[in-house]
Amino acid sequence: MFDESKRYFVDRRLVERIKATGHSNFKSYFIFLRLEATGKELQNLINALTVNETYFFREDYQFRCMVSRMLPEIFLRKKKGDIIKIWSIPSSTGEEPYSIAIYLLEYWDEIDEWDVEIVASDIDTNALEAAKRGIYSERSVKFLPPHILKKYFKPLGNGYYRISDDLVSAVNFTRVNIVDRLETKKYRGFDIVFCRNLLIYFDDTSRKIAAENIYDSLNPGGFVCLGHSESMSRISSIFKVRKFPEAIVYQKPLEENV
Ligand SMILES: C[S@@+](CC[C@H](N)C(=O)[O-])C[C@H]1O[C@@H](n2cnc3c(N)ncnc32)[C@H](O)[C@@H]1O
C-alpha cells in the first residue's frame, strides 16, 4: 500500500510499536497482531503510520472553485429540496472539512437555500477524535483571515483555539479506509469529494483502487479535488479533466462509459 520511498518511515514507526507493546522482534509482534481479536493494536499501528499534516484553508483556491464553478454546475442537476453532499477523505484532524463548512457559510450566497451534508472520513481514529474535540494550535489556524478566526473560534489563552460547537455538529466524522471496497460501499451519492494529499503516499495499485472507490461514491457529474502535487490522469482515465480558472479538478462523466 505504501510507496517504496516511504520504507524508512514505515520501518521506524513499526519498531516504535514493537517496543511499545513489549515484543522483542517483528515475528512475535506480527503473530500478536494476527491473533489479537479486538484489532486494537492493528488500529494503534495504523494510527502510528499515518501522516496527519494539515491546516485550515489549505489550497483554498479549490474552495473558491467549489463555490464559483462546481456548485453552480451541480445545481443544474438538482431540484430544490435535494441535498448537496460533500465528502472530505482523508479529513485528518478536521481542518479540511471545517474549512469547507466555513467557506460555504462565508462565501456562498445560496447557503440558506440548500441543505448541505459534509461527511469527513479518515483511517486514523486518533485524528478523528482530535477533529471532534475541535481544539487547534496557532499553526493550524495561521492562514485564516482574522475576521473568520474571530467569528468561528474561541481563544483558549494558551496559543490554542476551540472551534464553534455549531461547526463541530455540522460535520459527520467516520472511520473509513479508502482502499477498502466494503467500507466505502456505504458512501454513495456525493457531489464533491476532496481527496487531497493522500494518494502521494500510496503505491500504484492502492491509488487505482482509491480512485475507483471515489468514482463509485460520486453522483454522475460529481467532482473530485486532489492535492496540488497529485494527478488523477496518471492514475486512471475514468474521470474527465476540468480546467477551471481557479483549479484543475476531475469529474465523473454524466453518462457512464463516455
Ligand atoms: C496529509 S493528511 C491530509 C489531510 C487533508 N486532506 C489535507 O490535505 O490537509 C493524510 C491523511 O490520510 C489519512 N489516511 C492514510 N491512509 C488512509 C486510508 N487508507 N484511508 C483513509 N485515510 C487514510 C491519514 O490518517 C492522514 O490523516
PDB file of C-alpha atoms and ligand atoms in Angstrom:
ATOM      1  CA  MET A   1       0.000   0.000   0.000  1.00  0.00           C
ATOM      2  CA  PHE A   2       2.830   2.433   0.826  1.00  0.00           C
ATOM      3  CA  ASP A   3       5.119   3.635  -1.914  1.00  0.00           C
ATOM      4  CA  GLU A   4       8.655   2.125  -1.601  1.00  0.00           C
ATOM      5  CA  SER A   5      10.141   5.582  -0.867  1.00  0.00           C
ATOM      6  CA  LYS A   6       8.287   5.600   2.478  1.00  0.00           C
ATOM      7  CA  ARG A   7      10.108   2.450   3.634  1.00  0.00           C
ATOM      8  CA  TYR A   8      12.362   4.156   6.209  1.00  0.00           C
ATOM      9  CA  PHE A   9       9.393   5.978   7.771  1.00  0.00           C
ATOM     10  CA  VAL A  10       7.340   2.741   7.976  1.00  0.00           C
ATOM     11  CA  ASP A  11      10.245   0.749   9.485  1.00  0.00           C
ATOM     12  CA  ARG A  12      10.846   3.387  12.181  1.00  0.00           C
ATOM     13  CA  ARG A  13       7.185   3.574  13.230  1.00  0.00           C
ATOM     14  CA  LEU A  14       6.929  -0.227  13.237  1.00  0.00           C
ATOM     15  CA  VAL A  15       9.937  -0.530  15.582  1.00  0.00           C
ATOM     16  CA  GLU A  16       8.267   2.009  17.912  1.00  0.00           C
ATOM     17  CA  ARG A  17       5.078  -0.127  18.096  1.00  0.00           C
ATOM     18  CA  ILE A  18       7.095  -3.344  18.618  1.00  0.00           C
ATOM     19  CA  LYS A  19       8.837  -1.689  21.611  1.00  0.00           C
ATOM     20  CA  ALA A  20       5.633  -0.103  22.980  1.00  0.00           C
ATOM     21  CA  THR A  21       3.895  -3.490  23.098  1.00  0.00           C
ATOM     22  CA  GLY A  22       6.874  -5.219  24.799  1.00  0.00           C
ATOM     23  CA  HIS A  23       7.784  -7.508  21.891  1.00  0.00           C
ATOM     24  CA  SER A  24      11.401  -8.318  21.138  1.00  0.00           C
ATOM     25  CA  ASN A  25      11.140  -8.860  17.413  1.00  0.00           C
ATOM     26  CA  PHE A  26       8.907  -8.381  14.390  1.00  0.00           C
ATOM     27  CA  LYS A  27       7.808 -12.024  14.225  1.00  0.00           C
ATOM     28  CA  SER A  28       6.316 -12.135  17.734  1.00  0.00           C
ATOM     29  CA  TYR A  29       4.673  -8.696  17.195  1.00  0.00           C
ATOM     30  CA  PHE A  30       3.229  -9.883  13.887  1.00  0.00           C
ATOM     31  CA  ILE A  31       1.762 -13.052  15.482  1.00  0.00           C
ATOM     32  CA  PHE A  32       0.274 -10.892  18.274  1.00  0.00           C
ATOM     33  CA  LEU A  33      -1.275  -8.583  15.629  1.00  0.00           C
ATOM     34  CA  ARG A  34      -2.817 -11.535  13.792  1.00  0.00           C
ATOM     35  CA  LEU A  35      -4.225 -13.183  16.915  1.00  0.00           C
ATOM     36  CA  GLU A  36      -5.495 -10.149  18.817  1.00  0.00           C
ATOM     37  CA  ALA A  37      -9.271 -10.449  18.499  1.00  0.00           C
ATOM     38  CA  THR A  38     -10.135  -6.789  19.266  1.00  0.00           C
ATOM     39  CA  GLY A  39      -7.945  -5.376  16.469  1.00  0.00           C
ATOM     40  CA  LYS A  40      -6.854  -2.659  18.937  1.00  0.00           C
ATOM     41  CA  GLU A  41      -3.125  -2.933  18.248  1.00  0.00           C
ATOM     42  CA  LEU A  42      -3.767  -3.051  14.495  1.00  0.00           C
ATOM     43  CA  GLN A  43      -5.561   0.306  14.819  1.00  0.00           C
ATOM     44  CA  ASN A  44      -2.674   1.625  17.016  1.00  0.00           C
ATOM     45  CA  LEU A  45      -0.242   0.588  14.285  1.00  0.00           C
ATOM     46  CA  ILE A  46      -2.373   2.260  11.587  1.00  0.00           C
ATOM     47  CA  ASN A  47      -2.532   5.429  13.709  1.00  0.00           C
ATOM     48  CA  ALA A  48       1.274   5.355  14.072  1.00  0.00           C
ATOM     49  CA  LEU A  49       1.781   5.010  10.312  1.00  0.00           C
ATOM     50  CA  THR A  50      -0.306   7.980   9.211  1.00  0.00           C
ATOM     51  CA  VAL A  51       0.956  11.455   8.343  1.00  0.00           C
ATOM     52  CA  ASN A  52      -1.682  13.906   9.578  1.00  0.00           C
ATOM     53  CA  GLU A  53      -0.182  17.222   8.357  1.00  0.00           C
ATOM     54  CA  THR A  54      -2.999  19.661   7.527  1.00  0.00           C
ATOM     55  CA  TYR A  55      -4.213  23.213   8.294  1.00  0.00           C
ATOM     56  CA  PHE A  56      -7.221  25.476   7.818  1.00  0.00           C
ATOM     57  CA  PHE A  57      -7.761  26.949   4.325  1.00  0.00           C
ATOM     58  CA  ARG A  58      -5.033  24.716   2.816  1.00  0.00           C
ATOM     59  CA  GLU A  59      -5.136  25.030  -1.001  1.00  0.00           C
ATOM     60  CA  ASP A  60      -8.141  27.324  -0.648  1.00  0.00           C
ATOM     61  CA  TYR A  61      -8.265  28.036  -4.409  1.00  0.00           C
ATOM     62  CA  GLN A  62     -10.184  24.747  -4.613  1.00  0.00           C
ATOM     63  CA  PHE A  63     -12.780  26.014  -2.128  1.00  0.00           C
ATOM     64  CA  ARG A  64     -13.158  29.134  -4.326  1.00  0.00           C
ATOM     65  CA  CYS A  65     -13.586  26.850  -7.333  1.00  0.00           C
ATOM     66  CA  MET A  66     -16.211  24.832  -5.417  1.00  0.00           C
ATOM     67  CA  VAL A  67     -18.318  27.939  -4.767  1.00  0.00           C
ATOM     68  CA  SER A  68     -17.900  29.657  -8.127  1.00  0.00           C
ATOM     69  CA  ARG A  69     -17.775  26.721 -10.588  1.00  0.00           C
ATOM     70  CA  MET A  70     -18.594  23.287  -9.199  1.00  0.00           C
ATOM     71  CA  LEU A  71     -21.700  24.092  -7.141  1.00  0.00           C
ATOM     72  CA  PRO A  72     -23.415  26.096  -9.934  1.00  0.00           C
ATOM     73  CA  GLU A  73     -22.958  23.082 -12.260  1.00  0.00           C
ATOM     74  CA  ILE A  74     -24.212  20.689  -9.605  1.00  0.00           C
ATOM     75  CA  PHE A  75     -27.385  22.788  -9.127  1.00  0.00           C
ATOM     76  CA  LEU A  76     -28.292  22.282 -12.780  1.00  0.00           C
ATOM     77  CA  ARG A  77     -28.966  18.636 -11.951  1.00  0.00           C
ATOM     78  CA  LYS A  78     -30.662  19.258  -8.590  1.00  0.00           C
ATOM     79  CA  LYS A  79     -34.088  20.431  -7.602  1.00  0.00           C
ATOM     80  CA  LYS A  80     -34.958  22.438  -4.514  1.00  0.00           C
ATOM     81  CA  GLY A  81     -35.114  20.155  -1.501  1.00  0.00           C
ATOM     82  CA  ASP A  82     -32.259  17.915  -2.737  1.00  0.00           C
ATOM     83  CA  ILE A  83     -29.184  17.602  -0.528  1.00  0.00           C
ATOM     84  CA  ILE A  84     -25.694  18.634  -1.661  1.00  0.00           C
ATOM     85  CA  LYS A  85     -23.274  16.009  -0.365  1.00  0.00           C
ATOM     86  CA  ILE A  86     -19.575  16.705   0.154  1.00  0.00           C
ATOM     87  CA  TRP A  87     -17.007  14.121   1.323  1.00  0.00           C
ATOM     88  CA  SER A  88     -13.664  15.067   2.798  1.00  0.00           C
ATOM     89  CA  ILE A  89     -11.490  11.949   2.775  1.00  0.00           C
ATOM     90  CA  PRO A  90      -8.928  11.963   4.299  1.00  0.00           C
ATOM     91  CA  SER A  91     -10.085  14.586   6.766  1.00  0.00           C
ATOM     92  CA  SER A  92      -7.179  14.100   9.220  1.00  0.00           C
ATOM     93  CA  THR A  93      -7.763  16.260  12.324  1.00  0.00           C
ATOM     94  CA  GLY A  94     -10.694  18.134  10.778  1.00  0.00           C
ATOM     95  CA  GLU A  95      -9.170  21.311   9.363  1.00  0.00           C
ATOM     96  CA  GLU A  96     -10.258  20.451   5.790  1.00  0.00           C
ATOM     97  CA  PRO A  97     -13.962  19.637   6.375  1.00  0.00           C
ATOM     98  CA  TYR A  98     -14.316  22.570   8.796  1.00  0.00           C
ATOM     99  CA  SER A  99     -12.701  24.846   6.171  1.00  0.00           C
ATOM    100  CA  ILE A 100     -15.264  23.616   3.627  1.00  0.00           C
ATOM    101  CA  ALA A 101     -18.104  24.408   6.054  1.00  0.00           C
ATOM    102  CA  ILE A 102     -16.675  27.864   6.833  1.00  0.00           C
ATOM    103  CA  TYR A 103     -16.143  28.587   3.147  1.00  0.00           C
ATOM    104  CA  LEU A 104     -19.739  27.723   2.321  1.00  0.00           C
ATOM    105  CA  LEU A 105     -21.055  29.842   5.183  1.00  0.00           C
ATOM    106  CA  GLU A 106     -18.898  32.832   4.307  1.00  0.00           C
ATOM    107  CA  TYR A 107     -18.653  32.845   0.522  1.00  0.00           C
ATOM    108  CA  TRP A 108     -21.651  31.003  -0.885  1.00  0.00           C
ATOM    109  CA  ASP A 109     -24.693  33.217  -1.447  1.00  0.00           C
ATOM    110  CA  GLU A 110     -27.118  30.306  -1.705  1.00  0.00           C
ATOM    111  CA  ILE A 111     -26.262  28.706   1.624  1.00  0.00           C
ATOM    112  CA  ASP A 112     -29.752  29.341   3.022  1.00  0.00           C
ATOM    113  CA  GLU A 113     -31.474  27.729   0.062  1.00  0.00           C
ATOM    114  CA  TRP A 114     -29.824  24.298   0.061  1.00  0.00           C
ATOM    115  CA  ASP A 115     -29.245  21.519   2.569  1.00  0.00           C
ATOM    116  CA  VAL A 116     -25.612  20.505   2.661  1.00  0.00           C
ATOM    117  CA  GLU A 117     -24.224  17.352   4.234  1.00  0.00           C
ATOM    118  CA  ILE A 118     -20.486  17.236   4.968  1.00  0.00           C
ATOM    119  CA  VAL A 119     -19.028  13.812   5.735  1.00  0.00           C
ATOM    120  CA  ALA A 120     -15.405  13.651   6.914  1.00  0.00           C
ATOM    121  CA  SER A 121     -13.542  10.353   6.997  1.00  0.00           C
ATOM    122  CA  ASP A 122     -10.084   9.127   7.873  1.00  0.00           C
ATOM    123  CA  ILE A 123      -8.459   5.792   8.716  1.00  0.00           C
ATOM    124  CA  ASP A 124      -6.761   7.261  11.829  1.00  0.00           C
ATOM    125  CA  THR A 125      -9.024   7.098  14.896  1.00  0.00           C
ATOM    126  CA  ASN A 126      -6.784   9.477  16.922  1.00  0.00           C
ATOM    127  CA  ALA A 127      -7.086  12.100  14.175  1.00  0.00           C
ATOM    128  CA  LEU A 128     -10.878  11.696  14.141  1.00  0.00           C
ATOM    129  CA  GLU A 129     -11.061  12.110  17.942  1.00  0.00           C
ATOM    130  CA  ALA A 130      -8.976  15.301  17.687  1.00  0.00           C
ATOM    131  CA  ALA A 131     -11.289  16.559  14.929  1.00  0.00           C
ATOM    132  CA  LYS A 132     -14.330  16.055  17.161  1.00  0.00           C
ATOM    133  CA  ARG A 133     -12.584  17.790  20.105  1.00  0.00           C
ATOM    134  CA  GLY A 134     -12.060  20.781  17.806  1.00  0.00           C
ATOM    135  CA  ILE A 135      -9.060  22.345  19.570  1.00  0.00           C
ATOM    136  CA  TYR A 136      -6.409  23.791  17.267  1.00  0.00           C
ATOM    137  CA  SER A 137      -2.941  25.323  17.590  1.00  0.00           C
ATOM    138  CA  GLU A 138      -1.884  28.707  16.215  1.00  0.00           C
ATOM    139  CA  ARG A 139      -0.004  26.871  13.451  1.00  0.00           C
ATOM    140  CA  SER A 140      -3.225  25.236  12.309  1.00  0.00           C
ATOM    141  CA  VAL A 141      -5.212  28.477  12.069  1.00  0.00           C
ATOM    142  CA  LYS A 142      -2.481  30.795  10.805  1.00  0.00           C
ATOM    143  CA  PHE A 143      -3.866  31.104   7.238  1.00  0.00           C
ATOM    144  CA  LEU A 144      -7.382  32.013   8.376  1.00  0.00           C
ATOM    145  CA  PRO A 145      -8.382  35.650   7.794  1.00  0.00           C
ATOM    146  CA  PRO A 146      -8.582  37.371  11.228  1.00  0.00           C
ATOM    147  CA  HIS A 147     -12.334  38.060  10.946  1.00  0.00           C
ATOM    148  CA  ILE A 148     -13.002  34.354  10.353  1.00  0.00           C
ATOM    149  CA  LEU A 149     -10.812  33.308  13.251  1.00  0.00           C
ATOM    150  CA  LYS A 150     -12.712  35.735  15.455  1.00  0.00           C
ATOM    151  CA  LYS A 151     -16.121  34.588  14.255  1.00  0.00           C
ATOM    152  CA  TYR A 152     -15.741  30.798  14.469  1.00  0.00           C
ATOM    153  CA  PHE A 153     -13.056  30.223  17.141  1.00  0.00           C
ATOM    154  CA  LYS A 154     -12.682  30.948  20.827  1.00  0.00           C
ATOM    155  CA  PRO A 155      -9.125  31.641  22.030  1.00  0.00           C
ATOM    156  CA  LEU A 156      -8.242  29.371  24.962  1.00  0.00           C
ATOM    157  CA  GLY A 157      -5.426  31.664  26.068  1.00  0.00           C
ATOM    158  CA  ASN A 158      -2.512  29.207  25.650  1.00  0.00           C
ATOM    159  CA  GLY A 159      -1.959  29.508  21.905  1.00  0.00           C
ATOM    160  CA  TYR A 160      -4.893  27.205  21.265  1.00  0.00           C
ATOM    161  CA  TYR A 161      -8.356  27.868  19.842  1.00  0.00           C
ATOM    162  CA  ARG A 162     -11.640  25.991  20.150  1.00  0.00           C
ATOM    163  CA  ILE A 163     -13.816  25.827  17.044  1.00  0.00           C
ATOM    164  CA  SER A 164     -17.514  26.674  17.466  1.00  0.00           C
ATOM    165  CA  ASP A 165     -19.901  23.864  18.507  1.00  0.00           C
ATOM    166  CA  ASP A 166     -22.101  24.688  15.502  1.00  0.00           C
ATOM    167  CA  LEU A 167     -19.279  23.755  13.137  1.00  0.00           C
ATOM    168  CA  VAL A 168     -18.494  20.552  15.064  1.00  0.00           C
ATOM    169  CA  SER A 169     -22.101  19.467  14.755  1.00  0.00           C
ATOM    170  CA  ALA A 170     -22.204  20.409  11.055  1.00  0.00           C
ATOM    171  CA  VAL A 171     -19.670  17.708  10.137  1.00  0.00           C
ATOM    172  CA  ASN A 172     -20.201  13.965  10.414  1.00  0.00           C
ATOM    173  CA  PHE A 173     -16.880  12.199  11.191  1.00  0.00           C
ATOM    174  CA  THR A 174     -16.446   8.487  10.367  1.00  0.00           C
ATOM    175  CA  ARG A 175     -13.591   5.989  10.183  1.00  0.00           C
ATOM    176  CA  VAL A 176     -13.068   4.750   6.627  1.00  0.00           C
ATOM    177  CA  ASN A 177     -10.198   3.049   4.804  1.00  0.00           C
ATOM    178  CA  ILE A 178     -10.390   4.468   1.290  1.00  0.00           C
ATOM    179  CA  VAL A 179      -8.905   1.335  -0.293  1.00  0.00           C
ATOM    180  CA  ASP A 180     -11.447  -0.962   1.356  1.00  0.00           C
ATOM    181  CA  ARG A 181     -14.269  -1.697  -1.067  1.00  0.00           C
ATOM    182  CA  LEU A 182     -16.655  -2.956   1.612  1.00  0.00           C
ATOM    183  CA  GLU A 183     -16.137   0.085   3.855  1.00  0.00           C
ATOM    184  CA  THR A 184     -16.555   2.623   1.064  1.00  0.00           C
ATOM    185  CA  LYS A 185     -19.657   0.879  -0.288  1.00  0.00           C
ATOM    186  CA  LYS A 186     -21.838   2.705   2.267  1.00  0.00           C
ATOM    187  CA  TYR A 187     -20.668   6.077   0.906  1.00  0.00           C
ATOM    188  CA  ARG A 188     -22.722   6.981  -2.126  1.00  0.00           C
ATOM    189  CA  GLY A 189     -24.404   9.962  -3.780  1.00  0.00           C
ATOM    190  CA  PHE A 190     -21.650  12.559  -3.236  1.00  0.00           C
ATOM    191  CA  ASP A 191     -21.459  15.689  -5.381  1.00  0.00           C
ATOM    192  CA  ILE A 192     -17.893  16.687  -4.464  1.00  0.00           C
ATOM    193  CA  VAL A 193     -15.090  14.575  -2.965  1.00  0.00           C
ATOM    194  CA  PHE A 194     -11.989  16.234  -1.539  1.00  0.00           C
ATOM    195  CA  CYS A 195      -9.237  13.610  -1.538  1.00  0.00           C
ATOM    196  CA  ARG A 196      -6.172  15.742  -1.006  1.00  0.00           C
ATOM    197  CA  ASN A 197      -2.642  14.801  -0.010  1.00  0.00           C
ATOM    198  CA  LEU A 198      -3.261  11.097   0.445  1.00  0.00           C
ATOM    199  CA  LEU A 199      -2.616   9.427  -2.910  1.00  0.00           C
ATOM    200  CA  ILE A 200       1.013  10.636  -2.849  1.00  0.00           C
ATOM    201  CA  TYR A 201       1.670   8.142  -0.042  1.00  0.00           C
ATOM    202  CA  PHE A 202       0.179   5.161  -1.924  1.00  0.00           C
ATOM    203  CA  ASP A 203       1.628   2.696  -4.403  1.00  0.00           C
ATOM    204  CA  ASP A 204       0.066   2.458  -7.899  1.00  0.00           C
ATOM    205  CA  THR A 205      -2.326  -0.383  -7.032  1.00  0.00           C
ATOM    206  CA  SER A 206      -3.759   1.395  -3.966  1.00  0.00           C
ATOM    207  CA  ARG A 207      -4.092   4.649  -5.931  1.00  0.00           C
ATOM    208  CA  LYS A 208      -6.129   2.883  -8.565  1.00  0.00           C
ATOM    209  CA  ILE A 209      -8.411   1.196  -6.008  1.00  0.00           C
ATOM    210  CA  ALA A 210      -8.896   4.515  -4.179  1.00  0.00           C
ATOM    211  CA  ALA A 211      -9.771   6.241  -7.494  1.00  0.00           C
ATOM    212  CA  GLU A 212     -12.352   3.559  -8.290  1.00  0.00           C
ATOM    213  CA  ASN A 213     -13.894   3.803  -4.817  1.00  0.00           C
ATOM    214  CA  ILE A 214     -14.146   7.585  -5.144  1.00  0.00           C
ATOM    215  CA  TYR A 215     -15.709   7.188  -8.589  1.00  0.00           C
ATOM    216  CA  ASP A 216     -18.399   4.883  -7.199  1.00  0.00           C
ATOM    217  CA  SER A 217     -19.119   7.258  -4.316  1.00  0.00           C
ATOM    218  CA  LEU A 218     -19.938  10.138  -6.721  1.00  0.00           C
ATOM    219  CA  ASN A 219     -23.126  11.079  -8.495  1.00  0.00           C
ATOM    220  CA  PRO A 220     -22.767  11.362 -12.297  1.00  0.00           C
ATOM    221  CA  GLY A 221     -21.217  14.793 -12.933  1.00  0.00           C
ATOM    222  CA  GLY A 222     -19.718  14.839  -9.416  1.00  0.00           C
ATOM    223  CA  PHE A 223     -16.273  16.401  -8.863  1.00  0.00           C
ATOM    224  CA  VAL A 224     -13.023  15.276  -7.226  1.00  0.00           C
ATOM    225  CA  CYS A 225     -10.356  17.630  -5.886  1.00  0.00           C
ATOM    226  CA  LEU A 226      -6.845  16.246  -5.316  1.00  0.00           C
ATOM    227  CA  GLY A 227      -3.810  17.853  -3.666  1.00  0.00           C
ATOM    228  CA  HIS A 228      -1.686  20.162  -5.852  1.00  0.00           C
ATOM    229  CA  SER A 229       1.052  17.531  -6.369  1.00  0.00           C
ATOM    230  CA  GLU A 230      -1.423  14.780  -7.241  1.00  0.00           C
ATOM    231  CA  SER A 231      -2.904  13.989 -10.650  1.00  0.00           C
ATOM    232  CA  MET A 232      -5.776  11.671 -11.456  1.00  0.00           C
ATOM    233  CA  SER A 233      -4.700  11.449 -15.112  1.00  0.00           C
ATOM    234  CA  ARG A 234      -1.660   9.425 -14.078  1.00  0.00           C
ATOM    235  CA  ILE A 235      -3.800   7.031 -12.024  1.00  0.00           C
ATOM    236  CA  SER A 236      -6.929   6.390 -14.025  1.00  0.00           C
ATOM    237  CA  SER A 237      -8.762   7.621 -17.119  1.00  0.00           C
ATOM    238  CA  ILE A 238     -12.259   7.135 -15.700  1.00  0.00           C
ATOM    239  CA  PHE A 239     -12.546  10.838 -14.794  1.00  0.00           C
ATOM    240  CA  LYS A 240     -12.784  13.843 -17.098  1.00  0.00           C
ATOM    241  CA  VAL A 241     -10.250  16.627 -16.505  1.00  0.00           C
ATOM    242  CA  ARG A 242     -11.914  20.016 -15.900  1.00  0.00           C
ATOM    243  CA  LYS A 243      -9.691  23.072 -16.149  1.00  0.00           C
ATOM    244  CA  PHE A 244     -11.329  25.974 -14.362  1.00  0.00           C
ATOM    245  CA  PRO A 245      -9.544  29.338 -13.906  1.00  0.00           C
ATOM    246  CA  GLU A 246      -9.233  28.660 -10.156  1.00  0.00           C
ATOM    247  CA  ALA A 247      -8.211  24.994 -10.235  1.00  0.00           C
ATOM    248  CA  ILE A 248      -7.918  21.769 -12.193  1.00  0.00           C
ATOM    249  CA  VAL A 249     -10.425  19.229 -10.881  1.00  0.00           C
ATOM    250  CA  TYR A 250     -11.736  15.865 -12.041  1.00  0.00           C
ATOM    251  CA  GLN A 251     -15.302  14.953 -12.924  1.00  0.00           C
ATOM    252  CA  LYS A 252     -17.255  11.711 -13.137  1.00  0.00           C
ATOM    253  CA  PRO A 253     -18.866  11.721 -16.604  1.00  0.00           C
ATOM    254  CA  LEU A 254     -22.601  12.381 -16.740  1.00  0.00           C
ATOM    255  CA  GLU A 255     -23.088   9.234 -18.781  1.00  0.00           C
ATOM    256  CA  GLU A 256     -21.253   6.012 -17.824  1.00  0.00           C
ATOM    257  CA  ASN A 257     -18.681   4.793 -20.434  1.00  0.00           C
ATOM    258  CA  VAL A 258     -18.411   8.237 -22.024  1.00  0.00           C
TER     259      VAL A 258
HETATM  260  C1  LIG B   1      -1.533  14.569   4.993  1.00  0.00           C
HETATM  261  S1  LIG B   1      -3.139  14.175   5.637  1.00  0.00           S
HETATM  262  C2  LIG B   1      -4.166  15.067   4.510  1.00  0.00           C
HETATM  263  C3  LIG B   1      -5.322  15.789   5.205  1.00  0.00           C
HETATM  264  C4  LIG B   1      -6.114  16.761   4.335  1.00  0.00           C
HETATM  265  N1  LIG B   1      -6.813  16.079   3.268  1.00  0.00           N
HETATM  266  C5  LIG B   1      -5.240  17.857   3.762  1.00  0.00           C
HETATM  267  O1  LIG B   1      -4.942  17.838   2.563  1.00  0.00           O
HETATM  268  O2  LIG B   1      -4.845  18.759   4.511  1.00  0.00           O
HETATM  269  C6  LIG B   1      -3.281  12.468   5.152  1.00  0.00           C
HETATM  270  C7  LIG B   1      -4.340  11.683   5.925  1.00  0.00           C
HETATM  271  O3  LIG B   1      -4.631  10.460   5.215  1.00  0.00           O
HETATM  272  C8  LIG B   1      -5.091   9.512   6.162  1.00  0.00           C
HETATM  273  N2  LIG B   1      -5.043   8.168   5.546  1.00  0.00           N
HETATM  274  C9  LIG B   1      -3.957   7.406   5.281  1.00  0.00           C
HETATM  275  N3  LIG B   1      -4.314   6.245   4.704  1.00  0.00           N
HETATM  276  C10 LIG B   1      -5.675   6.281   4.593  1.00  0.00           C
HETATM  277  C11 LIG B   1      -6.638   5.369   4.063  1.00  0.00           C
HETATM  278  N4  LIG B   1      -6.257   4.192   3.547  1.00  0.00           N
HETATM  279  N5  LIG B   1      -7.952   5.702   4.128  1.00  0.00           N
HETATM  280  C12 LIG B   1      -8.338   6.904   4.663  1.00  0.00           C
HETATM  281  N6  LIG B   1      -7.468   7.798   5.178  1.00  0.00           N
HETATM  282  C13 LIG B   1      -6.150   7.499   5.139  1.00  0.00           C
HETATM  283  C14 LIG B   1      -4.118   9.721   7.315  1.00  0.00           C
HETATM  284  O4  LIG B   1      -4.621   9.198   8.519  1.00  0.00           O
HETATM  285  C15 LIG B   1      -3.958  11.245   7.340  1.00  0.00           C
HETATM  286  O5  LIG B   1      -4.813  11.820   8.288  1.00  0.00           O
END
